XYZ file of C-alpha atoms in Angstrom:
516
model
C 91.141 122.134 138.791
C 91.282 121.957 142.448
C 88.416 120.680 144.741
C 85.516 123.606 144.686
C 86.420 124.252 148.542
C 89.878 125.608 147.201
C 87.911 128.648 146.666
C 87.732 129.413 150.427
C 91.396 130.286 150.517
C 91.993 133.616 149.294
C 95.990 134.946 149.013
C 94.620 138.324 149.693
C 98.139 139.988 150.811
C 100.095 138.304 147.883
C 97.520 139.638 145.605
C 97.642 143.188 146.938
C 101.149 143.225 146.481
C 101.560 141.745 142.968
C 98.827 143.980 141.830
C 100.455 146.848 143.100
C 103.745 146.151 141.440
C 101.962 145.217 137.928
C 99.689 148.368 138.328
C 102.640 151.042 139.032
C 103.982 149.683 135.804
C 100.930 149.958 133.909
C 87.300 109.357 165.422
C 87.745 110.525 168.987
C 91.335 111.255 170.244
C 92.380 111.319 173.821
C 94.687 113.247 176.062
C 96.257 109.752 176.858
C 96.998 109.210 173.112
C 99.696 111.896 173.236
C 101.186 111.566 176.740
C 104.663 110.941 175.250
C 104.777 113.997 173.155
C 102.569 116.222 175.500
C 106.118 117.129 177.647
C 108.128 118.191 174.494
C 109.780 121.312 174.645
C 109.396 124.033 171.771
C 112.665 125.428 170.832
C 111.558 129.286 169.716
C 113.884 131.239 167.297
C 114.090 133.747 164.547
C 111.886 132.740 161.641
C 113.721 131.868 158.481
C 112.291 132.968 155.083
C 109.147 131.089 154.163
C 109.664 127.985 151.958
C 108.255 127.564 148.330
C 105.694 125.602 149.495
C 104.893 128.316 151.920
C 104.852 130.600 149.205
C 108.223 132.024 149.424
C 109.315 135.491 150.151
C 111.077 137.201 152.782
C 111.267 136.350 156.781
C 108.677 138.127 158.505
C 109.649 141.744 159.472
C 109.429 142.643 163.078
C 106.378 143.654 165.039
C 105.557 147.195 165.023
C 106.872 147.375 168.771
C 110.314 145.972 167.464
C 109.473 142.086 168.855
C 110.377 139.592 166.468
C 108.307 136.753 165.311
C 109.605 133.142 166.472
C 109.105 130.112 165.065
C 109.580 126.340 166.373
C 108.821 122.815 165.384
C 106.144 120.457 166.979
C 106.695 116.786 166.884
C 103.180 114.954 166.463
C 102.408 111.347 165.361
C 102.225 110.802 161.742
C 99.288 108.028 162.545
C 96.925 109.006 165.286
C 95.844 105.487 165.359
C 99.508 104.497 166.408
C 100.575 107.466 168.543
C 103.889 105.783 169.525
C 105.131 105.110 165.728
C 106.592 107.875 163.439
C 106.372 111.619 163.758
C 105.852 114.635 161.639
C 107.213 118.199 162.452
C 104.553 120.756 162.234
C 105.938 124.425 161.658
C 104.544 127.140 164.437
C 104.563 130.877 164.840
C 104.132 133.034 167.455
C 104.158 136.522 168.761
C 104.444 136.819 172.414
C 101.707 138.807 174.401
C 102.615 142.735 174.599
C 100.891 143.219 177.543
C 101.552 142.898 181.376
C 102.796 139.203 182.231
C 99.641 138.991 184.843
C 96.978 139.918 182.216
C 98.035 137.085 179.798
C 95.467 134.651 179.244
C 97.285 132.286 177.158
C 97.711 131.429 173.579
C 95.320 132.303 170.904
C 95.646 129.802 167.940
C 94.677 130.751 164.424
C 93.843 128.919 161.157
C 93.069 131.200 158.428
C 91.534 128.600 156.143
C 92.273 126.826 152.960
C 92.391 123.976 153.692
C 96.027 124.206 152.673
C 96.645 127.734 153.732
C 99.968 128.291 155.483
C 99.639 129.991 158.940
C 103.281 130.395 159.315
C 103.224 132.979 156.533
C 99.770 134.399 157.015
C 99.595 135.271 160.530
C 102.635 137.549 160.346
C 100.914 139.366 157.066
C 97.924 140.206 158.931
C 99.518 140.368 162.539
C 98.966 144.152 163.001
C 95.277 143.492 162.618
C 95.155 141.453 165.578
C 97.557 143.763 167.853
C 94.801 144.415 170.276
C 94.285 140.579 170.775
C 98.026 140.287 171.466
C 97.714 142.540 174.724
C 96.461 139.272 176.156
C 97.277 136.409 174.167
C 100.480 135.236 172.408
C 99.404 134.981 168.995
C 99.962 131.525 167.280
C 99.714 129.932 164.043
C 100.864 126.733 162.152
C 101.302 124.885 159.136
C 98.901 122.149 159.277
C 99.984 118.624 158.347
C 100.383 118.444 154.730
C 101.140 122.084 154.258
C 103.738 124.346 153.788
C 106.571 123.315 156.182
C 104.767 120.438 157.785
C 105.764 117.414 155.645
C 104.020 119.433 152.438
C 102.180 117.428 150.129
C 103.738 117.422 146.603
C 102.241 116.563 143.150
C 103.175 118.498 140.072
C 106.029 120.678 139.587
C 106.038 124.529 138.814
C 106.089 124.060 135.038
C 103.432 121.196 135.182
C 101.161 123.584 137.424
C 101.532 126.263 134.657
C 100.367 123.761 132.115
C 97.597 122.468 134.557
C 95.970 125.820 135.164
C 96.156 126.678 131.653
C 93.814 124.006 130.813
C 90.030 124.459 129.928
C 88.317 123.566 133.197
C 84.788 123.923 131.525
C 84.935 121.431 129.160
C 82.363 121.945 126.223
C 82.542 118.789 124.177
C 83.774 115.320 124.675
C 87.383 115.862 123.556
C 87.720 118.731 126.047
C 86.101 116.552 128.678
C 88.449 113.487 127.949
C 91.336 116.040 128.357
C 90.010 117.421 131.545
C 89.552 114.179 133.257
C 93.008 112.899 131.981
C 94.781 116.169 133.326
C 92.824 115.534 136.806
C 93.922 111.668 136.841
C 97.887 112.733 136.157
C 97.501 115.628 138.934
C 96.127 112.913 141.469
C 98.899 110.266 140.387
C 101.493 112.603 141.071
C 100.164 113.451 144.488
C 100.159 109.583 145.139
C 103.736 109.199 143.757
C 105.353 111.955 145.223
C 103.341 112.093 148.877
C 101.813 108.740 149.421
C 103.201 108.481 152.990
C 101.246 111.625 154.469
C 98.104 111.203 152.286
C 96.042 108.959 154.445
C 97.119 111.261 157.634
C 95.738 114.863 156.526
C 92.140 114.587 157.400
C 90.819 117.450 159.554
C 90.472 115.113 162.572
C 94.168 114.342 162.581
C 94.570 118.289 162.373
C 92.282 118.583 165.142
C 94.225 116.045 167.391
C 97.366 118.178 166.439
C 96.018 121.328 167.970
C 94.774 119.501 171.265
C 98.690 118.504 171.306
C 99.726 121.920 170.537
C 97.527 123.238 173.410
C 99.350 121.284 175.813
C 102.826 121.778 174.553
C 101.827 125.502 174.600
C 100.919 124.782 178.484
C 97.155 126.056 178.066
C 94.405 124.165 179.915
C 91.862 125.278 177.147
C 92.384 125.821 173.427
C 91.844 129.778 172.656
C 91.071 129.464 169.030
C 90.079 131.976 166.196
C 89.229 130.087 163.242
C 88.404 131.573 159.674
C 86.908 129.869 156.483
C 87.927 126.308 156.780
C 89.384 127.118 159.929
C 85.925 127.161 161.318
C 85.307 123.712 160.047
C 88.545 122.652 161.650
C 87.636 124.537 164.972
C 84.072 122.401 164.946
C 85.948 119.044 164.649
C 88.001 120.121 167.608
C 84.944 121.300 169.767
C 83.440 117.587 168.920
C 86.478 115.764 169.600
C 87.374 117.753 172.660
C 84.811 119.764 174.212
C 86.015 120.019 177.438
C 89.371 121.594 175.983
C 87.492 124.622 174.225
C 88.340 127.779 175.660
C 87.366 131.147 173.895
C 86.584 130.452 170.642
C 85.445 132.739 167.280
C 84.536 131.176 164.051
C 84.694 133.699 161.072
C 83.391 133.008 157.461
C 81.691 129.985 158.576
C 81.830 126.592 156.589
C 78.226 125.186 156.523
C 78.897 121.535 158.398
C 76.163 119.880 156.951
C 76.465 119.825 153.380
C 78.368 117.171 151.105
C 80.818 118.308 148.810
C 78.383 118.886 145.996
C 76.084 120.936 147.892
C 79.121 122.924 149.040
C 79.958 123.548 145.727
C 76.596 124.502 144.691
C 76.282 126.825 147.843
C 79.744 128.591 146.644
C 78.090 129.097 142.778
C 75.296 130.928 144.555
C 77.723 132.929 146.644
C 79.947 133.953 144.153
C 76.937 135.228 141.918
C 75.751 136.903 144.811
C 79.094 138.793 145.506
C 79.203 139.457 141.323
C 75.671 140.931 141.411
C 76.908 142.944 144.320
C 80.094 144.154 142.523
C 78.055 145.135 139.464
C 75.640 147.003 141.321
C 78.163 148.963 143.156
C 79.954 149.740 139.991
C 77.175 151.161 138.348
C 75.739 153.163 141.403
C 79.033 155.390 141.636
C 78.749 158.894 140.531
C 81.239 158.497 137.943
C 80.391 156.271 134.870
C 81.330 152.284 135.314
C 83.947 151.577 132.953
C 82.779 148.057 132.119
C 79.205 148.304 131.707
C 75.989 150.780 131.921
C 73.724 148.695 134.031
C 74.367 145.923 136.529
C 73.170 143.410 133.713
C 75.369 145.083 131.096
C 78.435 144.330 133.339
C 77.956 140.895 133.863
C 76.663 140.276 130.122
C 80.066 142.001 128.983
C 81.912 139.262 131.499
C 79.830 136.610 129.976
C 80.970 137.700 126.590
C 84.745 138.082 127.529
C 84.726 134.532 128.923
C 83.238 133.024 125.930
C 85.904 134.919 123.910
C 88.659 133.767 126.061
C 87.153 130.098 125.559
C 87.545 130.248 121.785
C 91.125 132.580 121.758
C 92.945 133.660 124.812
C 94.648 136.827 124.898
C 98.382 137.618 126.421
C 98.414 137.493 130.195
C 101.688 137.628 132.387
C 104.178 136.606 129.628
C 104.776 134.267 128.136
C 101.508 132.627 129.479
C 98.149 133.437 128.142
C 94.869 134.657 129.901
C 92.318 131.537 129.289
C 88.779 131.443 130.170
C 89.585 129.406 133.189
C 92.137 131.652 134.611
C 89.992 134.643 133.941
C 87.159 133.002 136.070
C 89.500 132.282 138.909
C 91.016 135.834 138.673
C 87.321 136.993 139.002
C 86.483 134.878 141.760
C 89.722 135.863 143.718
C 88.899 139.593 143.397
C 85.394 138.922 144.941
C 86.755 137.898 148.158
C 87.196 141.439 149.341
C 85.408 144.242 148.477
C 89.031 146.108 148.754
C 89.807 144.213 145.444
C 86.615 145.424 143.482
C 88.770 148.211 141.956
C 91.033 145.696 140.728
C 88.374 143.957 139.307
C 87.140 146.862 137.272
C 90.834 147.539 136.245
C 91.292 143.879 135.126
C 88.274 143.502 133.399
C 88.793 146.977 131.423
C 92.164 146.067 130.342
C 90.912 142.518 129.311
C 88.510 144.009 127.098
C 91.355 145.838 125.348
C 93.282 142.697 124.910
C 95.618 143.075 128.071
C 95.018 140.136 130.567
C 97.775 140.844 133.041
C 95.506 142.147 135.930
C 93.120 139.290 135.704
C 95.996 136.670 135.498
C 97.807 138.245 138.704
C 94.545 137.781 140.499
C 94.232 134.081 138.988
C 97.862 133.415 140.100
C 97.169 134.457 143.583
C 94.058 132.046 143.681
C 96.426 129.274 142.757
C 99.366 130.145 144.869
C 101.752 131.197 141.985
C 104.527 133.897 143.109
C 106.028 136.243 140.650
C 109.064 134.150 140.337
C 106.777 131.409 138.856
C 106.963 129.230 141.968
C 104.021 127.786 143.425
C 103.095 127.159 147.074
C 101.760 123.935 147.699
C 98.240 125.036 148.705
C 96.532 123.237 145.973
C 97.866 119.933 146.077
C 97.402 120.333 150.015
C 93.610 121.660 149.645
C 93.003 118.642 147.083
C 94.584 115.975 149.552
C 92.972 117.617 152.661
C 89.299 117.677 150.970
C 89.545 114.427 149.174
C 90.566 112.782 152.498
C 87.704 114.170 154.493
C 85.078 113.933 151.892
C 83.534 110.614 151.009
C 81.603 111.281 147.940
C 83.080 110.779 144.559
C 81.630 111.968 141.487
C 81.889 110.930 137.604
C 81.573 113.035 134.429
C 78.044 111.615 133.871
C 77.155 112.703 137.131
C 78.417 116.143 136.566
C 77.048 116.536 133.068
C 73.398 115.872 134.933
C 73.871 118.408 137.695
C 75.186 121.327 135.028
C 71.574 122.727 134.361
C 71.457 123.268 138.438
C 74.807 124.701 138.555
C 74.297 127.030 135.764
C 70.942 128.085 137.208
C 72.968 128.956 140.677
C 75.417 130.917 138.187
C 75.643 131.398 134.847
C 79.547 132.646 135.209
C 80.806 130.167 137.819
C 78.328 127.275 137.720
C 80.433 125.278 135.134
C 83.590 126.012 136.726
C 82.412 124.835 140.096
C 80.764 121.675 138.822
C 83.630 120.329 136.922
C 85.643 120.888 140.166
C 83.528 117.818 141.778
C 85.959 115.540 139.935
C 88.938 116.553 141.716
C 88.703 113.671 144.051
C 87.335 110.801 141.657
C 90.656 108.990 141.235
C 91.995 109.977 144.728
C 93.971 106.964 146.139
C 92.765 107.965 149.843
C 89.004 106.848 150.783
C 87.104 110.124 152.153
C 86.356 109.783 155.676
C 82.440 111.102 155.747
C 79.822 113.010 153.766
C 79.994 115.875 156.127
C 82.222 116.827 159.403
C 80.436 116.101 162.800
C 80.828 119.204 164.952
C 78.402 118.284 167.728
C 80.209 119.452 170.712
C 77.513 119.051 173.907
C 79.212 120.446 177.054
C 81.751 123.148 175.047
C 82.185 126.415 176.128
C 80.108 129.221 174.027
C 81.787 129.754 170.556
C 81.114 133.154 168.747
C 79.889 132.005 165.090
C 79.987 135.018 162.744
C 78.272 135.157 159.265
C 78.821 137.540 156.364
C 75.664 138.045 154.360
C 77.904 139.072 151.349
C 80.410 136.201 151.948
C 80.950 134.339 148.402
C 82.921 131.514 149.555
C 81.321 130.520 152.826
C 77.370 131.522 152.154
C 76.136 133.533 154.945
C 73.396 130.444 155.689
C 76.437 128.334 157.160
C 76.873 130.204 160.026
C 73.190 129.160 161.386
C 73.764 125.746 160.581
C 76.984 125.677 162.329
C 75.326 126.974 165.309
C 72.581 124.297 165.034
C 75.014 121.462 164.656
C 77.394 122.418 167.469
C 74.181 121.952 169.846
C 72.334 123.828 172.293
C 74.139 126.541 174.367
C 77.209 126.262 172.371
C 77.158 128.218 169.162
C 76.232 132.132 169.807
C 75.487 133.727 166.203
C 76.356 137.191 165.056
C 75.310 138.503 161.601
C 77.412 141.166 159.487
C 75.946 142.789 156.588
C 78.947 143.356 154.785
C 80.742 142.072 151.506
C 83.828 139.880 151.242
C 85.082 136.745 152.730
C 84.581 137.165 156.663
C 83.926 139.759 158.926
C 86.623 140.756 161.285
C 89.007 141.806 158.888
C 86.379 144.307 157.506
C 87.461 146.563 160.292
C 83.589 146.811 161.006
C 83.664 148.407 164.621
C 80.680 146.528 165.841
C 81.977 142.974 164.760
C 85.356 143.611 166.392
C 84.221 144.973 169.583
C 82.180 141.652 170.155
C 85.262 139.487 168.928
C 87.580 141.628 171.422
C 84.318 141.585 174.291
C 84.588 137.885 174.299
C 88.358 136.842 173.601
C 89.669 139.703 175.706
C 87.017 139.838 178.424
C 85.004 136.768 178.267
C 81.822 138.417 177.325
C 79.615 136.548 175.205
C 77.452 138.991 172.960
C 73.904 138.524 173.019
C 72.681 135.758 170.313
C 71.431 137.109 167.012
C 73.273 140.293 167.366
C 73.528 142.137 164.018
C 76.250 144.545 162.883
C 76.205 146.472 159.474
């Protein structure tokens, strides 16, 4: 079971593709640190097909105007405390600006979250959504260290991961608890065995230093940045380390930088419960009958009964695997990332009540980074590695058991799932850096911070706390009254106008702007 922060990353494009197929059939760095590498030349060329660690699939299709995506590798120090030592290669992707050369601002660097998500595969998947930003920027993203093509963290193989994700992640008795703890220890031991060299060097502070090197190699005086989900935490850490290098930046789906891992998990329990409540209320409010319950309370009660039944006896999923309680819970969580997926959740629940678990399992596979060929990206391995290197707290089973009532009160459905996830780092071979990230960035340029009131994975309150933590005169909060993870990709005109106005024209929206 991955770290609770794992739920920040939603493989939305992979989910939609897989479901359509299924349903059709049925410390401070400094500029001086990197002077030896800041002058390197990037050799851009056509992008290859994604590696297995990036999620597999075909090479990115050309942009609508016929331009090709370009890829390159940037060298960075393996250990930023020894910048003259070993290096690693960081995979980059870009689409050059489409507008007039004299209107070009520079590069706009994206991080889409996770931690552990591949920017090299995600940016082209959503590239058309950022077409307007491309008129004045080269759109750039990357696989952070430990992710995808950038010296990926490797733990269990594909068959082992199938077994790992079939386990009971909400143990009910001593025997199940022992098995869960043993499986977590085996996962962590495999990470140490297969990736010992990279594990101490995948902290968010390392990735932030990589981004400042990237800024220099791309030829920009300032880092213009669009961070989503965990990408907001990475952006905040960058702003703390390099406040004078912050250009125009947007944080969307904002991680609360003031919380410990436990507080973040509890906040997510509340966030996913809120999203489930909203899904249930939406379903029963439609003119036609809701096929999964007569009232919102009935919808959630039937889901709870389904999960209890699956705990006792799984049903057929994607052959030859079965849909377990854990897989179903993960599938439900994945569907709550976007209101566009609520119809899939309804379909998946309706089928599961009839003994067919395929749709919920496809959703669960997307959450875990599994493609239709049975291959896993390294998003789970990278997510655990980065979170455990960042987060200082370590929890034991007795502590989790003491906290279960609080988590269950926050969410009867997701509470156990997220509480037991806190054991992910218990036996991790690398010590965690801090209780929470430092994002205080006095002197940085304004950063537009967007919170979504219905966000399940990064609850709305985190946006205000990020603004406070960044410091006076830095964070500018915008509220979106919507559903799903993030705001910009909702296509809300008010949100997009605010983002475009700042990134393209330098117009900072009024603080506490509200979009609905």
